Tab-separated table of C-alpha atoms in Angstrom:
chain	number	residue	atom	x	y	z
A	40	UNK	CA	-32.511	4.832	2.028
A	41	UNK	CA	-28.803	4.041	1.586
A	42	UNK	CA	-26.769	3.997	4.797
A	43	UNK	CA	-23.575	6.029	5.173
A	44	UNK	CA	-20.694	3.716	5.930
A	45	UNK	CA	-17.333	4.990	7.159
A	46	UNK	CA	-14.743	3.033	5.221
A	47	UNK	CA	-11.680	4.648	6.791
A	48	UNK	CA	-11.217	7.865	8.744
A	49	UNK	CA	-8.317	9.585	10.457
A	50	UNK	CA	-6.999	13.134	10.843
A	51	UNK	CA	-5.649	13.335	7.281
A	52	UNK	CA	-8.597	12.076	5.251
A	53	UNK	CA	-11.815	10.033	5.367
A	54	UNK	CA	-13.667	7.824	2.918
A	55	UNK	CA	-17.431	7.278	3.125
A	56	UNK	CA	-19.635	4.917	1.174
A	57	UNK	CA	-23.249	5.778	0.271
A	58	UNK	CA	-24.743	3.005	-1.822
A	59	UNK	CA	-22.522	2.595	-4.888
A	60	UNK	CA	-20.779	5.912	-4.388
A	61	UNK	CA	-17.560	6.551	-2.446
A	62	UNK	CA	-16.937	10.038	-1.084
A	63	UNK	CA	-13.286	10.800	-0.392
A	64	UNK	CA	-12.758	13.822	1.843
A	65	UNK	CA	-9.188	15.151	1.797
A	66	UNK	CA	-7.988	18.642	2.741
A	67	UNK	CA	-4.812	18.114	0.686
A	68	UNK	CA	-6.018	18.959	-2.782
A	69	UNK	CA	-2.674	18.080	-4.324
A	70	UNK	CA	-3.288	14.477	-3.229
A	71	UNK	CA	-6.676	14.484	-4.946
A	72	UNK	CA	-5.075	15.960	-8.090
A	73	UNK	CA	-2.598	13.060	-8.105
A	74	UNK	CA	-5.369	10.518	-7.670
A	75	UNK	CA	-7.378	11.872	-10.592
A	76	UNK	CA	-4.422	12.085	-12.938
A	77	UNK	CA	-3.029	8.707	-11.955
A	78	UNK	CA	-6.365	7.008	-12.625
A	79	UNK	CA	-6.480	8.672	-16.049
A	80	UNK	CA	-2.958	7.432	-16.919
A	81	UNK	CA	-2.979	3.925	-15.411
A	82	UNK	CA	-3.422	1.114	-17.964
A	83	UNK	CA	-5.436	-1.008	-15.496
A	84	UNK	CA	-9.106	-0.884	-14.399
A	85	UNK	CA	-9.794	2.080	-12.093
A	86	UNK	CA	-12.954	3.620	-10.578
A	87	UNK	CA	-15.100	6.027	-12.546
A	88	UNK	CA	-14.939	9.611	-11.293
A	89	UNK	CA	-18.465	11.032	-10.778
A	90	UNK	CA	-17.688	14.573	-9.628
A	91	UNK	CA	-15.313	16.672	-7.659
A	92	UNK	CA	-16.184	19.489	-5.259
A	93	UNK	CA	-13.176	20.285	-2.991
A	94	UNK	CA	-12.518	18.853	-0.477
A	95	UNK	CA	-14.673	15.898	-1.778
A	96	UNK	CA	-14.063	13.509	-4.636
A	97	UNK	CA	-16.943	11.171	-5.600
A	98	UNK	CA	-16.139	7.920	-7.374
A	99	UNK	CA	-18.279	4.959	-8.401
A	100	UNK	CA	-17.838	1.613	-6.689
A	101	UNK	CA	-15.985	-0.953	-8.786
A	102	UNK	CA	-17.593	-4.390	-9.281
A	103	UNK	CA	-16.383	-7.476	-7.501
A	104	UNK	CA	-14.896	-7.932	-4.083
A	105	UNK	CA	-11.556	-6.980	-2.501
A	106	UNK	CA	-8.727	-9.450	-2.930
A	107	UNK	CA	-8.580	-9.587	0.866
A	108	UNK	CA	-7.693	-7.569	3.971
A	109	UNK	CA	-4.597	-7.361	6.101
A	110	UNK	CA	-4.930	-9.570	9.115
A	111	UNK	CA	-7.667	-11.759	7.617
A	112	UNK	CA	-7.267	-15.019	5.649
A	113	UNK	CA	-7.935	-14.154	1.990
A	114	UNK	CA	-10.479	-16.202	0.057
A	115	UNK	CA	-9.200	-15.246	-3.400
A	116	UNK	CA	-7.848	-18.039	-5.588
A	117	UNK	CA	-4.180	-18.347	-6.628
A	118	UNK	CA	-5.340	-17.372	-10.116
A	119	UNK	CA	-6.778	-14.101	-8.765
A	120	UNK	CA	-3.463	-13.315	-7.047
A	121	UNK	CA	-1.649	-14.077	-10.325
A	122	UNK	CA	-4.067	-11.713	-12.153
A	123	UNK	CA	-3.147	-9.012	-9.616
A	124	UNK	CA	0.511	-9.628	-10.428
A	125	UNK	CA	-0.182	-9.351	-14.140
A	126	UNK	CA	-2.046	-6.056	-13.632
A	127	UNK	CA	0.925	-4.750	-11.637
A	128	UNK	CA	3.331	-5.696	-14.413
A	129	UNK	CA	1.179	-3.768	-16.898
A	130	UNK	CA	1.217	-0.710	-14.588
A	131	UNK	CA	4.951	-0.898	-13.927
A	132	UNK	CA	5.714	-1.160	-17.665
A	133	UNK	CA	3.583	1.897	-18.497
A	134	UNK	CA	5.134	5.301	-19.279
A	135	UNK	CA	6.272	7.075	-16.154
A	136	UNK	CA	4.049	9.780	-14.617
A	137	UNK	CA	5.712	13.197	-14.313
A	138	UNK	CA	5.670	13.278	-10.516
A	139	UNK	CA	7.395	11.234	-7.752
A	140	UNK	CA	5.295	8.941	-5.574
A	141	UNK	CA	5.454	7.380	-2.121
A	142	UNK	CA	7.419	4.439	-3.493
A	143	UNK	CA	10.045	6.758	-4.921
A	144	UNK	CA	11.632	8.189	-1.793
A	145	UNK	CA	15.417	8.510	-1.684
A	146	UNK	CA	17.049	5.449	-0.058
A	147	UNK	CA	19.253	7.577	2.152
A	148	UNK	CA	16.254	9.558	3.395
A	149	UNK	CA	14.373	6.344	4.028
A	150	UNK	CA	17.351	4.916	5.949
A	151	UNK	CA	17.447	8.010	8.194
A	152	UNK	CA	13.710	7.765	8.898
A	153	UNK	CA	14.053	4.062	9.538
A	154	UNK	CA	16.794	4.605	12.102
A	155	UNK	CA	14.625	7.176	13.887
A	156	UNK	CA	11.605	4.841	13.965
A	157	UNK	CA	13.688	1.881	15.164
A	158	UNK	CA	15.078	3.986	18.012
A	159	UNK	CA	11.551	5.128	18.939
A	160	UNK	CA	10.172	1.565	18.914
A	161	UNK	CA	12.885	0.363	21.275
A	162	UNK	CA	13.137	3.449	23.507
A	163	UNK	CA	9.388	3.462	24.134
A	164	UNK	CA	9.191	-0.280	24.721
A	165	UNK	CA	6.877	-0.890	21.761
A	166	UNK	CA	8.976	-3.779	20.413
A	167	UNK	CA	11.937	-5.741	21.763
A	168	UNK	CA	15.364	-4.637	20.549
A	169	UNK	CA	16.274	-7.959	18.952
A	170	UNK	CA	13.115	-7.941	16.845
A	171	UNK	CA	13.805	-4.401	15.643
A	172	UNK	CA	17.477	-5.061	15.001
A	173	UNK	CA	16.788	-8.177	12.954
A	174	UNK	CA	14.198	-6.468	10.796
A	175	UNK	CA	16.405	-3.391	10.381
A	176	UNK	CA	19.016	-5.739	8.796
A	177	UNK	CA	16.388	-7.404	6.581
A	178	UNK	CA	15.225	-3.922	5.451
A	179	UNK	CA	18.664	-3.184	3.999
A	180	UNK	CA	17.718	-5.189	0.879
A	181	UNK	CA	15.094	-2.522	0.021
A	182	UNK	CA	17.371	0.466	0.597
A	183	UNK	CA	18.955	0.421	-2.852
A	184	UNK	CA	18.304	2.707	-5.829
A	185	UNK	CA	16.252	0.982	-8.528
A	186	UNK	CA	14.952	2.079	-11.938
A	187	UNK	CA	11.702	3.967	-11.456
A	188	UNK	CA	8.346	2.555	-12.511
A	189	UNK	CA	4.765	3.790	-12.567
A	190	UNK	CA	3.761	2.734	-9.038
A	191	UNK	CA	0.443	2.736	-7.192
A	192	UNK	CA	2.127	3.563	-3.865
A	193	UNK	CA	-0.507	2.055	-1.524
A	194	UNK	CA	-1.440	-1.258	-3.093
A	195	UNK	CA	-2.989	-2.961	-0.092
A	196	UNK	CA	-4.956	-6.071	-0.947
A	197	UNK	CA	-8.129	-4.214	0.077
A	198	UNK	CA	-7.481	-1.830	-2.835
A	199	UNK	CA	-7.535	-4.592	-5.493
A	200	UNK	CA	-10.969	-5.874	-6.573
A	201	UNK	CA	-11.685	-9.121	-8.378
A	202	UNK	CA	-14.610	-10.946	-9.897
A	203	UNK	CA	-13.665	-14.603	-10.000
A	204	UNK	CA	-10.109	-14.638	-11.298
A	205	UNK	CA	-10.274	-11.281	-13.081
A	206	UNK	CA	-9.219	-7.850	-11.820
A	207	UNK	CA	-12.181	-5.473	-11.948
A	208	UNK	CA	-10.633	-2.383	-10.388
A	209	UNK	CA	-7.763	-0.920	-8.411
A	210	UNK	CA	-8.706	1.970	-6.091
A	211	UNK	CA	-7.024	4.677	-3.964
A	212	UNK	CA	-4.368	6.202	-6.215
A	213	UNK	CA	-3.442	9.233	-4.104
A	214	UNK	CA	0.125	7.933	-3.453
A	215	UNK	CA	0.858	7.019	-7.082
A	216	UNK	CA	3.901	8.207	-8.977
A	217	UNK	CA	7.393	7.229	-9.975
A	218	UNK	CA	8.933	4.720	-7.600
A	219	UNK	CA	10.298	1.281	-6.820
A	220	UNK	CA	8.118	-1.394	-8.403
A	221	UNK	CA	9.008	-3.822	-5.641
A	222	UNK	CA	7.343	-1.536	-3.079
A	223	UNK	CA	3.993	-2.265	-4.768
A	224	UNK	CA	4.687	-5.992	-4.806
A	225	UNK	CA	5.619	-5.940	-1.126
A	226	UNK	CA	2.566	-3.897	-0.117
A	227	UNK	CA	0.246	-6.239	-2.004
A	228	UNK	CA	1.702	-9.310	-0.271
A	229	UNK	CA	2.298	-7.795	3.175
A	230	UNK	CA	1.053	-10.304	5.725
A	231	UNK	CA	0.266	-12.771	2.915
A	232	UNK	CA	3.758	-13.875	1.916
A	233	UNK	CA	2.462	-17.340	1.040
A	234	UNK	CA	0.864	-15.718	-2.005
A	235	UNK	CA	4.032	-14.040	-3.251
A	236	UNK	CA	4.721	-16.933	-5.609
A	237	UNK	CA	1.194	-16.586	-7.038
A	238	UNK	CA	1.684	-12.885	-7.627
A	239	UNK	CA	5.067	-13.458	-9.296
A	240	UNK	CA	3.472	-16.087	-11.551
A	241	UNK	CA	1.471	-13.288	-13.095
A	242	UNK	CA	4.103	-10.551	-12.670
A	243	UNK	CA	7.210	-12.355	-13.906
A	244	UNK	CA	10.182	-13.887	-12.160
A	245	UNK	CA	12.595	-10.970	-12.524
A	246	UNK	CA	11.474	-9.423	-9.205
A	247	UNK	CA	13.945	-9.721	-6.324
A	248	UNK	CA	12.299	-11.686	-3.439
A	249	UNK	CA	14.935	-10.468	-0.938
A	250	UNK	CA	14.125	-6.874	-1.765
A	251	UNK	CA	10.412	-7.571	-1.392
A	252	UNK	CA	11.038	-9.109	2.024
A	253	UNK	CA	13.128	-6.048	2.813
A	254	UNK	CA	10.182	-3.807	2.007
A	255	UNK	CA	7.909	-5.927	4.270
A	256	UNK	CA	10.227	-5.146	7.194
A	257	UNK	CA	10.855	-1.569	6.152
A	258	UNK	CA	7.206	-0.723	5.594
A	259	UNK	CA	6.189	-2.301	8.920
A	260	UNK	CA	8.930	-0.603	10.977
A	261	UNK	CA	8.076	2.776	9.457
A	262	UNK	CA	4.365	2.413	9.860
A	263	UNK	CA	3.852	1.255	13.434
A	264	UNK	CA	4.044	4.642	15.167
A	265	UNK	CA	1.728	6.250	12.568
A	266	UNK	CA	-0.788	3.444	12.968
A	267	UNK	CA	-0.790	3.748	16.736
A	268	UNK	CA	-1.123	7.561	16.591
A	269	UNK	CA	-4.098	7.292	14.195
A	270	UNK	CA	-6.041	4.694	16.145
A	271	UNK	CA	-5.104	1.548	14.212
A	272	UNK	CA	-3.692	-1.633	15.760
A	273	UNK	CA	-0.459	-2.937	14.251
A	274	UNK	CA	-0.483	-5.733	16.860
A	275	UNK	CA	-3.646	-7.284	15.427
A	276	UNK	CA	-3.179	-10.847	14.144
A	277	UNK	CA	-1.552	-10.968	10.720
A	278	UNK	CA	-0.666	-7.258	10.751
A	279	UNK	CA	2.610	-5.328	10.919
A	280	UNK	CA	4.040	-6.717	14.170
A	281	UNK	CA	3.300	-10.279	13.044
A	282	UNK	CA	5.055	-9.481	9.781
A	283	UNK	CA	8.132	-8.433	11.722
A	284	UNK	CA	7.981	-11.504	13.966
A	285	UNK	CA	7.863	-13.734	10.910
A	286	UNK	CA	11.353	-12.488	9.935
A	287	UNK	CA	12.731	-14.061	13.144
């Protein structure tokens, strides 16, 4: 009998694996709608949808293994990272979806949220003020309007699957939509900045590295409180706090 494995679970949603089937449980049906439509539109390999019965979406496992995981040394080859960059370029060059995504938030709105999170991190003693201040300055490079692209919106390395040096599938499209292409590049390389050059080999050299570094700081500063509140550890080796420390 196949075991039930909890892949991820928090108060907003949960993903379970039973054999070669993933069951995504999400009370926000609009998020599931986005995921289904984005997978249909994306010009890159995506999971096969098996069935949907709200609040559950069942999808088939994609072949291969994840490119890596945040906080762990990745075993994927430079060529696999380059293939991920090439897949991203194909996605970003595709026709825009008709809805905004996580990567498409207004820069002024992001700046206001960032200031609130920076104040919270310092006031509550989560991080030292100099670390927060330095990364707040680095984040400025990401707070600029950019032409929208078809973005994944949550392109963690655990969401990109490879077999050898080929991309076999990209999963978890619930945050997809119009947005800043550099957000995807930054999310993919968060905590693995030594592979940014490999990714850009496949993606192309017109991406702004300073803006990508800005997104590393911005994404980490914005995410720490949420991670703590939902039972995750941003202080784990190689994770968000280490990303911020690397900017010093």
